[in-house]
């Protein structure tokens, strides 16, 4: 049975890691050079197989890439293990015991080793480096609740990656200009009897990559709280959930893309609708939002209006003729702030204040790709807050994100470009 793409990627990573270890030898000679060249040649051959499999499986957009990656992951058998710790607080106490090498350290290390063995990948449980891997099920709970808590991250397309990878690559269809009638560089024709077939063109694919970056949260715990593992666990999870959710949403909206997520405000994917001639400053009117809807492309069932709270008083004033385009939230259980042109309104603090570009955005965040790797790494220090008798716990997770495409669409007919993220010009 042929190896999956994910398995090939892991095999390639193993070959490169072996070559790297060989190259680091002090007595690197001709024999080592020959073995090194062989390993790199094998890695190159595996890379060619990966690219061929991607072409054969039709990885022309991120959704297909995610589906194939998911199928590959499904082929692995998950081994269920019994939880070592009843809650996160118990593990935090063991981390403290191992860090300060207390009398409880031997038993703590024994318990923690079970977590390491159940981690399904390279462990960061190295005492000298101060890193301890949070138990698998608890790490998953922290990450899942953080993403689900986020207003924006919960709407993104989420893609996990394996333990032996530090990035996610996908082939995106490079068909943003459709004015020629081609889709992804391919043209389709009708054929008459005995007519010669005309070339349909060559598929245009663009490789896009996301490399995971570290994101951390820092929590201070008093030594008094250390006596109560249950209370400490709930406190830690609440803090982490709030910190990670807010930071992810912030970067998804306006991250720079340098060592962090590329936010939609700093990407080239959104389109901007012009304000109306002589439009009063710091206003939003019905014509604005109708023109914004006309520039939208994406999954309309997942789209929403993301606005700054300052914009809310503008919405009830909007009408087309004598018909309102805004319906108050009391009529919709899943849209407490009401709907605008049939789509829910979601106030978020990241949107700019009324009158600035970015104060109102029509967006489909399923067109934003969020990748994440592994679990949560925990480290502890008694020195950061020594004078206030507190322990500092640092939690690190690895993720990154960017819009799935890097440019709006030019349609077959019409001069206006289309995008899953539409903004209004500053007024």
Tab-separated table of C-alpha atoms in Angstrom:
chain	number	residue	atom	x	y	z
A	1	UNK	CA	0.000	0.000	0.000
A	2	UNK	CA	1.474	3.417	-0.989
A	3	UNK	CA	2.591	5.682	1.843
A	4	UNK	CA	0.394	8.691	2.664
A	5	UNK	CA	1.640	12.232	2.066
A	6	UNK	CA	1.904	12.775	5.813
A	7	UNK	CA	3.957	9.572	6.226
A	8	UNK	CA	6.260	10.661	3.410
A	9	UNK	CA	6.767	14.034	5.067
A	10	UNK	CA	7.652	12.346	8.344
A	11	UNK	CA	10.084	10.005	6.559
A	12	UNK	CA	11.727	12.970	4.824
A	13	UNK	CA	12.105	14.718	8.198
A	14	UNK	CA	13.780	11.599	9.632
A	15	UNK	CA	16.309	11.477	6.771
A	16	UNK	CA	17.184	15.147	7.164
A	17	UNK	CA	17.503	14.812	10.937
A	18	UNK	CA	19.849	11.829	10.479
A	19	UNK	CA	21.949	13.817	8.008
A	20	UNK	CA	22.066	16.749	10.418
A	21	UNK	CA	23.270	14.512	13.281
A	22	UNK	CA	25.903	12.950	11.004
A	23	UNK	CA	27.152	16.360	9.873
A	24	UNK	CA	27.573	17.459	13.502
A	25	UNK	CA	30.158	14.743	14.225
A	26	UNK	CA	33.642	15.961	15.163
A	27	UNK	CA	35.323	13.213	13.132
A	28	UNK	CA	33.362	13.865	9.938
A	29	UNK	CA	35.343	12.204	7.126
A	30	UNK	CA	34.973	10.641	3.683
A	31	UNK	CA	32.803	7.766	4.937
A	32	UNK	CA	30.508	10.170	6.741
A	33	UNK	CA	30.356	12.393	3.666
A	34	UNK	CA	29.252	9.431	1.549
A	35	UNK	CA	26.522	8.515	4.040
A	36	UNK	CA	25.486	12.168	4.312
A	37	UNK	CA	25.121	12.456	0.512
A	38	UNK	CA	23.047	9.267	0.440
A	39	UNK	CA	20.670	10.552	3.137
A	40	UNK	CA	20.193	13.892	1.366
A	41	UNK	CA	19.575	12.086	-1.933
A	42	UNK	CA	16.907	9.953	-0.251
A	43	UNK	CA	15.309	13.070	1.253
A	44	UNK	CA	15.249	14.693	-2.196
A	45	UNK	CA	13.665	11.603	-3.736
A	46	UNK	CA	11.000	11.546	-1.014
A	47	UNK	CA	10.329	15.250	-1.614
A	48	UNK	CA	9.745	14.496	-5.312
A	49	UNK	CA	7.291	11.740	-4.349
A	50	UNK	CA	5.441	14.157	-2.078
A	51	UNK	CA	5.055	16.725	-4.878
A	52	UNK	CA	3.908	14.031	-7.309
A	53	UNK	CA	1.319	12.755	-4.806
A	54	UNK	CA	0.067	16.317	-4.283
A	55	UNK	CA	-0.454	16.692	-8.020
A	56	UNK	CA	-2.141	13.293	-8.331
A	57	UNK	CA	-4.477	14.044	-5.421
A	58	UNK	CA	-5.445	17.405	-6.902
A	59	UNK	CA	-4.283	19.615	-4.042
A	60	UNK	CA	-5.350	22.828	-5.737
A	61	UNK	CA	-6.661	24.683	-2.700
A	62	UNK	CA	-6.328	24.647	1.105
A	63	UNK	CA	-9.651	22.893	1.657
A	64	UNK	CA	-8.508	19.924	-0.428
A	65	UNK	CA	-5.119	19.941	1.264
A	66	UNK	CA	-6.765	19.839	4.680
A	67	UNK	CA	-9.027	16.987	3.591
A	68	UNK	CA	-6.105	14.889	2.347
A	69	UNK	CA	-4.071	15.661	5.455
A	70	UNK	CA	-7.053	14.684	7.595
A	71	UNK	CA	-7.392	11.395	5.743
A	72	UNK	CA	-3.711	10.695	6.314
A	73	UNK	CA	-4.009	11.433	10.006
A	74	UNK	CA	-7.056	9.171	10.240
A	75	UNK	CA	-4.918	6.267	9.092
A	76	UNK	CA	-2.929	6.385	12.327
A	77	UNK	CA	-4.304	4.368	15.236
A	78	UNK	CA	-4.786	6.448	18.366
A	79	UNK	CA	-3.741	4.661	21.553
A	80	UNK	CA	-5.931	5.649	24.450
A	81	UNK	CA	-4.096	6.052	27.752
A	82	UNK	CA	-5.283	6.581	31.274
A	83	UNK	CA	-4.829	10.132	32.547
A	84	UNK	CA	-1.921	10.481	34.951
A	85	UNK	CA	-3.237	13.639	36.611
A	86	UNK	CA	-6.812	14.353	37.597
A	87	UNK	CA	-6.405	18.015	36.677
A	88	UNK	CA	-3.847	20.530	35.454
A	89	UNK	CA	-3.190	21.739	38.995
A	90	UNK	CA	-1.776	18.345	40.043
A	91	UNK	CA	0.675	18.440	37.160
A	92	UNK	CA	1.691	22.019	38.018
A	93	UNK	CA	2.568	20.817	41.518
A	94	UNK	CA	4.734	18.049	40.043
A	95	UNK	CA	6.451	20.567	37.758
A	96	UNK	CA	7.274	22.630	40.843
A	97	UNK	CA	8.606	19.557	42.692
A	98	UNK	CA	10.857	18.598	39.761
A	99	UNK	CA	12.078	22.167	39.225
A	100	UNK	CA	13.159	22.811	42.829
A	101	UNK	CA	14.218	19.152	43.315
A	102	UNK	CA	12.146	18.696	46.453
A	103	UNK	CA	11.697	15.466	48.407
A	104	UNK	CA	8.704	14.689	46.203
A	105	UNK	CA	10.776	15.030	42.999
A	106	UNK	CA	11.419	11.259	42.418
A	107	UNK	CA	7.723	10.358	42.523
A	108	UNK	CA	6.876	13.468	40.507
A	109	UNK	CA	9.357	12.423	37.794
A	110	UNK	CA	7.890	8.910	37.768
A	111	UNK	CA	4.386	10.283	37.226
A	112	UNK	CA	5.557	12.781	34.672
A	113	UNK	CA	7.440	10.137	32.694
A	114	UNK	CA	4.077	8.505	31.978
A	115	UNK	CA	2.953	11.784	30.416
A	116	UNK	CA	6.121	11.884	28.299
A	117	UNK	CA	5.586	8.308	27.119
A	118	UNK	CA	2.007	9.118	26.142
A	119	UNK	CA	2.942	12.258	24.238
A	120	UNK	CA	3.203	10.591	20.776
A	121	UNK	CA	6.208	12.623	19.667
A	122	UNK	CA	9.412	14.284	20.749
A	123	UNK	CA	9.140	15.314	24.377
A	124	UNK	CA	10.241	18.613	25.837
A	125	UNK	CA	10.422	17.136	29.330
A	126	UNK	CA	14.075	18.058	29.895
A	127	UNK	CA	14.771	19.310	33.381
A	128	UNK	CA	17.829	21.351	32.349
A	129	UNK	CA	15.750	23.279	29.811
A	130	UNK	CA	12.893	23.850	32.234
A	131	UNK	CA	10.239	22.505	29.881
A	132	UNK	CA	7.534	19.958	30.734
A	133	UNK	CA	4.854	18.751	28.370
A	134	UNK	CA	1.293	19.185	29.610
A	135	UNK	CA	-0.577	15.869	29.531
A	136	UNK	CA	-2.114	15.196	26.113
A	137	UNK	CA	-5.818	15.356	26.999
A	138	UNK	CA	-5.383	18.471	29.145
A	139	UNK	CA	-3.297	20.194	26.458
A	140	UNK	CA	-6.021	19.435	23.920
A	141	UNK	CA	-8.652	20.838	26.276
A	142	UNK	CA	-6.696	24.072	26.784
A	143	UNK	CA	-6.158	24.627	23.056
A	144	UNK	CA	-9.675	23.643	22.037
A	145	UNK	CA	-11.388	25.874	24.597
A	146	UNK	CA	-9.082	28.775	23.720
A	147	UNK	CA	-9.902	28.535	20.010
A	148	UNK	CA	-13.611	28.038	20.652
A	149	UNK	CA	-13.633	31.041	22.995
A	150	UNK	CA	-12.142	33.345	20.349
A	151	UNK	CA	-14.651	35.271	18.261
A	152	UNK	CA	-12.444	35.068	15.150
A	153	UNK	CA	-10.325	31.945	15.761
A	154	UNK	CA	-13.470	29.847	16.268
A	155	UNK	CA	-14.553	30.795	12.716
A	156	UNK	CA	-11.218	29.980	11.035
A	157	UNK	CA	-10.275	26.791	9.189
A	158	UNK	CA	-8.083	24.924	11.692
A	159	UNK	CA	-5.323	22.558	10.525
A	160	UNK	CA	-3.260	20.466	13.011
A	161	UNK	CA	0.208	19.300	11.936
A	162	UNK	CA	2.254	16.313	13.106
A	163	UNK	CA	5.043	16.065	15.675
A	164	UNK	CA	7.777	15.774	13.017
A	165	UNK	CA	6.774	18.883	11.071
A	166	UNK	CA	7.128	22.570	11.848
A	167	UNK	CA	5.144	23.938	8.912
A	168	UNK	CA	2.155	23.238	6.685
A	169	UNK	CA	2.354	23.612	2.906
A	170	UNK	CA	-0.573	23.576	0.510
A	171	UNK	CA	-1.123	24.149	-3.201
A	172	UNK	CA	-3.509	27.048	-3.793
A	173	UNK	CA	-5.170	27.548	-7.152
A	174	UNK	CA	-3.578	30.606	-8.746
A	175	UNK	CA	-6.810	31.644	-10.479
A	176	UNK	CA	-7.490	35.031	-8.948
A	177	UNK	CA	-7.942	36.656	-12.393
A	178	UNK	CA	-10.892	35.019	-14.171
A	179	UNK	CA	-11.517	37.794	-16.714
A	180	UNK	CA	-10.229	35.557	-19.554
A	181	UNK	CA	-12.760	32.852	-18.791
A	182	UNK	CA	-10.142	30.435	-17.497
A	183	UNK	CA	-10.312	28.769	-14.096
A	184	UNK	CA	-6.937	27.930	-12.589
A	185	UNK	CA	-5.324	28.356	-16.029
A	186	UNK	CA	-7.622	25.782	-17.677
A	187	UNK	CA	-10.012	26.507	-20.549
A	188	UNK	CA	-12.736	24.055	-21.659
A	189	UNK	CA	-14.103	23.920	-25.244
A	190	UNK	CA	-16.820	22.280	-27.314
A	191	UNK	CA	-15.728	19.942	-30.117
A	192	UNK	CA	-17.374	19.398	-33.457
A	193	UNK	CA	-17.074	16.163	-35.440
A	194	UNK	CA	-13.517	15.641	-36.767
A	195	UNK	CA	-12.337	18.919	-35.197
A	196	UNK	CA	-8.809	19.041	-33.822
A	197	UNK	CA	-8.639	19.370	-30.051
A	198	UNK	CA	-7.186	22.604	-28.721
A	199	UNK	CA	-4.949	22.647	-25.658
A	200	UNK	CA	-6.859	23.480	-22.494
A	201	UNK	CA	-3.802	25.109	-20.930
A	202	UNK	CA	-1.722	24.300	-17.903
A	203	UNK	CA	-2.965	24.209	-14.329
A	204	UNK	CA	-1.662	27.159	-12.334
A	205	UNK	CA	-0.771	26.214	-8.778
A	206	UNK	CA	0.919	28.316	-6.118
A	207	UNK	CA	2.576	26.762	-3.089
A	208	UNK	CA	1.819	28.528	0.173
A	209	UNK	CA	3.392	27.665	3.506
A	210	UNK	CA	2.766	28.394	7.165
A	211	UNK	CA	5.528	27.819	9.717
A	212	UNK	CA	4.420	27.498	13.336
A	213	UNK	CA	5.668	30.087	15.829
A	214	UNK	CA	5.715	30.060	19.642
A	215	UNK	CA	2.913	31.743	21.573
A	216	UNK	CA	3.120	31.823	25.361
A	217	UNK	CA	1.080	32.749	28.395
A	218	UNK	CA	2.502	33.650	31.800
A	219	UNK	CA	0.551	32.912	35.000
A	220	UNK	CA	1.467	33.851	38.567
A	221	UNK	CA	0.342	31.553	41.387
A	222	UNK	CA	0.746	32.335	45.082
A	223	UNK	CA	2.323	29.670	47.274
A	224	UNK	CA	-0.910	29.682	49.238
A	225	UNK	CA	-2.831	28.708	46.110
A	226	UNK	CA	-0.332	25.890	45.496
A	227	UNK	CA	-1.971	23.998	48.354
A	228	UNK	CA	-5.203	23.622	46.374
A	229	UNK	CA	-4.609	21.772	43.094
A	230	UNK	CA	-8.246	21.960	41.933
A	231	UNK	CA	-8.496	25.733	42.422
A	232	UNK	CA	-5.121	26.268	40.772
A	233	UNK	CA	-6.124	24.127	37.780
A	234	UNK	CA	-9.289	26.122	37.145
A	235	UNK	CA	-7.441	29.413	37.596
A	236	UNK	CA	-4.680	28.356	35.171
A	237	UNK	CA	-7.096	27.088	32.514
A	238	UNK	CA	-9.223	30.226	32.728
A	239	UNK	CA	-6.194	32.509	32.389
A	240	UNK	CA	-4.735	30.511	29.505
A	241	UNK	CA	-8.051	30.316	27.680
A	242	UNK	CA	-8.528	34.080	27.896
A	243	UNK	CA	-4.907	34.923	27.029
A	244	UNK	CA	-4.609	32.581	24.057
A	245	UNK	CA	-8.055	33.424	22.663
A	246	UNK	CA	-7.503	37.185	22.814
A	247	UNK	CA	-3.981	37.022	21.355
A	248	UNK	CA	-5.042	34.741	18.491
A	249	UNK	CA	-7.987	36.985	17.591
A	250	UNK	CA	-5.765	40.070	17.709
A	251	UNK	CA	-3.225	38.524	15.320
A	252	UNK	CA	-5.884	37.102	12.981
A	253	UNK	CA	-7.264	40.626	12.665
A	254	UNK	CA	-4.075	42.719	12.461
A	255	UNK	CA	-0.977	40.536	12.978
A	256	UNK	CA	2.160	41.613	11.113
A	257	UNK	CA	3.039	38.168	9.724
A	258	UNK	CA	6.587	38.449	11.119
A	259	UNK	CA	6.933	35.737	13.785
A	260	UNK	CA	3.141	35.796	14.243
A	261	UNK	CA	-0.099	35.368	12.281
A	262	UNK	CA	-0.675	37.542	9.227
A	263	UNK	CA	-3.825	39.518	9.985
A	264	UNK	CA	-6.424	40.378	7.367
A	265	UNK	CA	-5.745	44.108	7.857
A	266	UNK	CA	-2.127	43.605	6.748
A	267	UNK	CA	-2.792	41.143	3.925
A	268	UNK	CA	-3.565	41.834	0.260
A	269	UNK	CA	-6.775	39.793	0.208
A	270	UNK	CA	-9.397	42.356	1.407
A	271	UNK	CA	-11.071	44.840	-0.940
A	272	UNK	CA	-12.172	48.362	0.023
A	273	UNK	CA	-15.462	50.015	-0.956
A	274	UNK	CA	-15.364	53.777	-1.522
A	275	UNK	CA	-17.464	56.116	0.582
A	276	UNK	CA	-20.315	58.022	-1.044
A	277	UNK	CA	-19.773	61.471	-2.516
A	278	UNK	CA	-20.330	64.160	0.160
A	279	UNK	CA	-20.979	61.453	2.774
A	280	UNK	CA	-21.034	62.899	6.270
A	281	UNK	CA	-17.918	62.080	8.277
A	282	UNK	CA	-18.124	59.232	10.805
A	283	UNK	CA	-21.246	57.651	9.328
A	284	UNK	CA	-22.281	54.352	7.751
A	285	UNK	CA	-25.282	54.313	5.428
A	286	UNK	CA	-27.354	51.722	3.588
A	287	UNK	CA	-25.618	52.371	0.268
A	288	UNK	CA	-22.258	51.579	1.896
A	289	UNK	CA	-23.318	48.154	3.143
A	290	UNK	CA	-25.170	47.235	-0.064
A	291	UNK	CA	-22.045	47.982	-2.096
A	292	UNK	CA	-19.957	46.002	0.382
A	293	UNK	CA	-22.225	42.979	-0.073
A	294	UNK	CA	-21.841	43.346	-3.852
A	295	UNK	CA	-18.040	42.974	-3.509
A	296	UNK	CA	-18.226	39.840	-1.336
A	297	UNK	CA	-17.320	36.323	-2.464
A	298	UNK	CA	-17.108	33.342	-0.156
A	299	UNK	CA	-19.436	31.175	1.899
A	300	UNK	CA	-22.355	33.508	2.589
A	301	UNK	CA	-23.663	31.102	5.261
A	302	UNK	CA	-20.481	31.704	7.295
A	303	UNK	CA	-20.210	35.440	6.662
A	304	UNK	CA	-20.958	38.141	9.240
A	305	UNK	CA	-20.601	41.893	9.768
A	306	UNK	CA	-17.735	42.556	12.189
A	307	UNK	CA	-17.998	46.056	13.631
A	308	UNK	CA	-16.698	48.316	16.350
A	309	UNK	CA	-19.242	48.903	19.112
A	310	UNK	CA	-19.207	52.605	18.171
A	311	UNK	CA	-20.948	51.670	14.916
A	312	UNK	CA	-24.055	50.158	16.516
A	313	UNK	CA	-26.063	53.421	16.723
A	314	UNK	CA	-25.682	53.821	12.933
A	315	UNK	CA	-27.444	50.578	12.051
A	316	UNK	CA	-31.083	51.294	13.031
A	317	UNK	CA	-30.949	54.429	10.841
A	318	UNK	CA	-30.389	52.450	7.626
A	319	UNK	CA	-33.285	52.046	5.192
A	320	UNK	CA	-33.817	51.395	1.474
A	321	UNK	CA	-36.879	53.435	0.580
A	322	UNK	CA	-39.127	52.789	3.538
A	323	UNK	CA	-37.726	49.313	4.216
A	324	UNK	CA	-35.180	48.814	7.026
A	325	UNK	CA	-32.029	46.816	6.247
A	326	UNK	CA	-31.361	46.255	9.954
A	327	UNK	CA	-33.396	43.935	12.183
A	328	UNK	CA	-32.843	44.105	15.987
A	329	UNK	CA	-31.330	41.157	17.799
A	330	UNK	CA	-34.444	40.225	19.751
A	331	UNK	CA	-35.737	38.427	16.660
A	332	UNK	CA	-32.707	36.121	16.302
A	333	UNK	CA	-31.385	33.798	18.999
A	334	UNK	CA	-28.021	33.348	17.239
A	335	UNK	CA	-27.586	37.066	16.467
A	336	UNK	CA	-28.062	39.005	19.736
A	337	UNK	CA	-26.900	42.257	18.111
A	338	UNK	CA	-29.262	41.875	15.167
A	339	UNK	CA	-28.794	41.238	11.458
A	340	UNK	CA	-27.842	43.548	8.595
A	341	UNK	CA	-29.013	42.548	5.104
A	342	UNK	CA	-29.787	39.129	6.567
A	343	UNK	CA	-26.309	38.520	8.017
A	344	UNK	CA	-25.445	38.557	11.752
A	345	UNK	CA	-23.675	41.509	13.393
A	346	UNK	CA	-20.657	40.720	15.598
A	347	UNK	CA	-19.122	43.615	17.584
A	348	UNK	CA	-15.382	43.094	18.246
A	349	UNK	CA	-12.909	45.422	19.933
A	350	UNK	CA	-10.317	44.919	17.191
A	351	UNK	CA	-12.357	46.820	14.609
A	352	UNK	CA	-11.376	50.470	14.266
A	353	UNK	CA	-13.491	53.290	15.663
A	354	UNK	CA	-16.397	54.744	13.637
A	355	UNK	CA	-15.203	56.544	10.506
A	356	UNK	CA	-11.852	54.737	10.156
A	357	UNK	CA	-11.126	51.999	7.636
A	358	UNK	CA	-11.810	48.711	9.392
A	359	UNK	CA	-14.722	49.968	11.520
A	360	UNK	CA	-17.070	47.626	9.629
A	361	UNK	CA	-15.965	44.471	7.779
A	362	UNK	CA	-18.017	41.894	5.915
A	363	UNK	CA	-15.985	38.737	6.381
A	364	UNK	CA	-15.937	34.963	5.974
A	365	UNK	CA	-13.170	33.748	8.315
A	366	UNK	CA	-13.409	30.174	7.043
A	367	UNK	CA	-11.133	31.624	4.330
A	368	UNK	CA	-8.442	32.088	7.004
A	369	UNK	CA	-6.130	29.138	7.726
A	370	UNK	CA	-4.975	28.550	11.314
A	371	UNK	CA	-2.313	25.840	11.822
A	372	UNK	CA	-1.327	24.434	15.207
A	373	UNK	CA	1.201	21.876	16.399
A	374	UNK	CA	1.277	19.493	19.329
A	375	UNK	CA	0.365	20.261	22.880
A	376	UNK	CA	1.278	22.829	25.496
A	377	UNK	CA	4.709	23.096	27.083
A	378	UNK	CA	4.840	24.159	30.718
A	379	UNK	CA	7.774	25.646	32.669
A	380	UNK	CA	8.000	27.062	36.194
A	381	UNK	CA	10.187	29.575	38.020
A	382	UNK	CA	10.273	30.542	41.684
A	383	UNK	CA	12.574	33.514	41.034
A	384	UNK	CA	10.455	35.797	38.815
A	385	UNK	CA	8.125	36.784	41.691
A	386	UNK	CA	10.313	35.760	44.624
A	387	UNK	CA	9.616	38.915	46.674
A	388	UNK	CA	5.843	38.429	46.499
A	389	UNK	CA	5.994	34.687	47.293
A	390	UNK	CA	4.579	33.635	43.926
A	391	UNK	CA	5.408	30.960	41.376
A	392	UNK	CA	5.502	31.894	37.688
A	393	UNK	CA	4.176	29.285	35.254
A	394	UNK	CA	4.843	29.752	31.541
A	395	UNK	CA	2.804	27.870	28.946
A	396	UNK	CA	3.951	27.739	25.306
A	397	UNK	CA	1.960	26.535	22.308
A	398	UNK	CA	2.848	26.638	18.619
A	399	UNK	CA	0.592	28.013	15.908
A	400	UNK	CA	0.354	30.451	13.012
A	401	UNK	CA	-2.211	31.695	10.521
A	402	UNK	CA	-2.792	33.585	7.284
A	403	UNK	CA	-5.584	34.179	4.740
A	404	UNK	CA	-5.848	31.185	2.414
A	405	UNK	CA	-5.250	33.326	-0.669
A	406	UNK	CA	-3.058	36.384	-1.258
A	407	UNK	CA	-5.167	38.435	-3.679
A	408	UNK	CA	-8.816	39.280	-4.487
A	409	UNK	CA	-10.633	37.721	-7.446
A	410	UNK	CA	-11.119	39.551	-10.750
A	411	UNK	CA	-14.383	38.058	-12.115
A	412	UNK	CA	-15.176	37.140	-15.722
A	413	UNK	CA	-17.395	40.198	-16.136
A	414	UNK	CA	-17.324	43.465	-14.231
A	415	UNK	CA	-14.487	45.744	-13.194
A	416	UNK	CA	-14.798	45.355	-9.413
A	417	UNK	CA	-12.658	42.769	-7.613
A	418	UNK	CA	-14.246	40.374	-5.109
A	419	UNK	CA	-13.025	39.086	-1.758
A	420	UNK	CA	-14.161	37.187	1.363
A	421	UNK	CA	-13.122	40.283	3.355
A	422	UNK	CA	-14.696	43.621	2.407
A	423	UNK	CA	-13.989	46.933	4.165
A	424	UNK	CA	-15.303	50.475	3.932
A	425	UNK	CA	-13.087	53.423	3.072
A	426	UNK	CA	-12.286	55.913	5.841
A	427	UNK	CA	-14.887	58.692	6.137
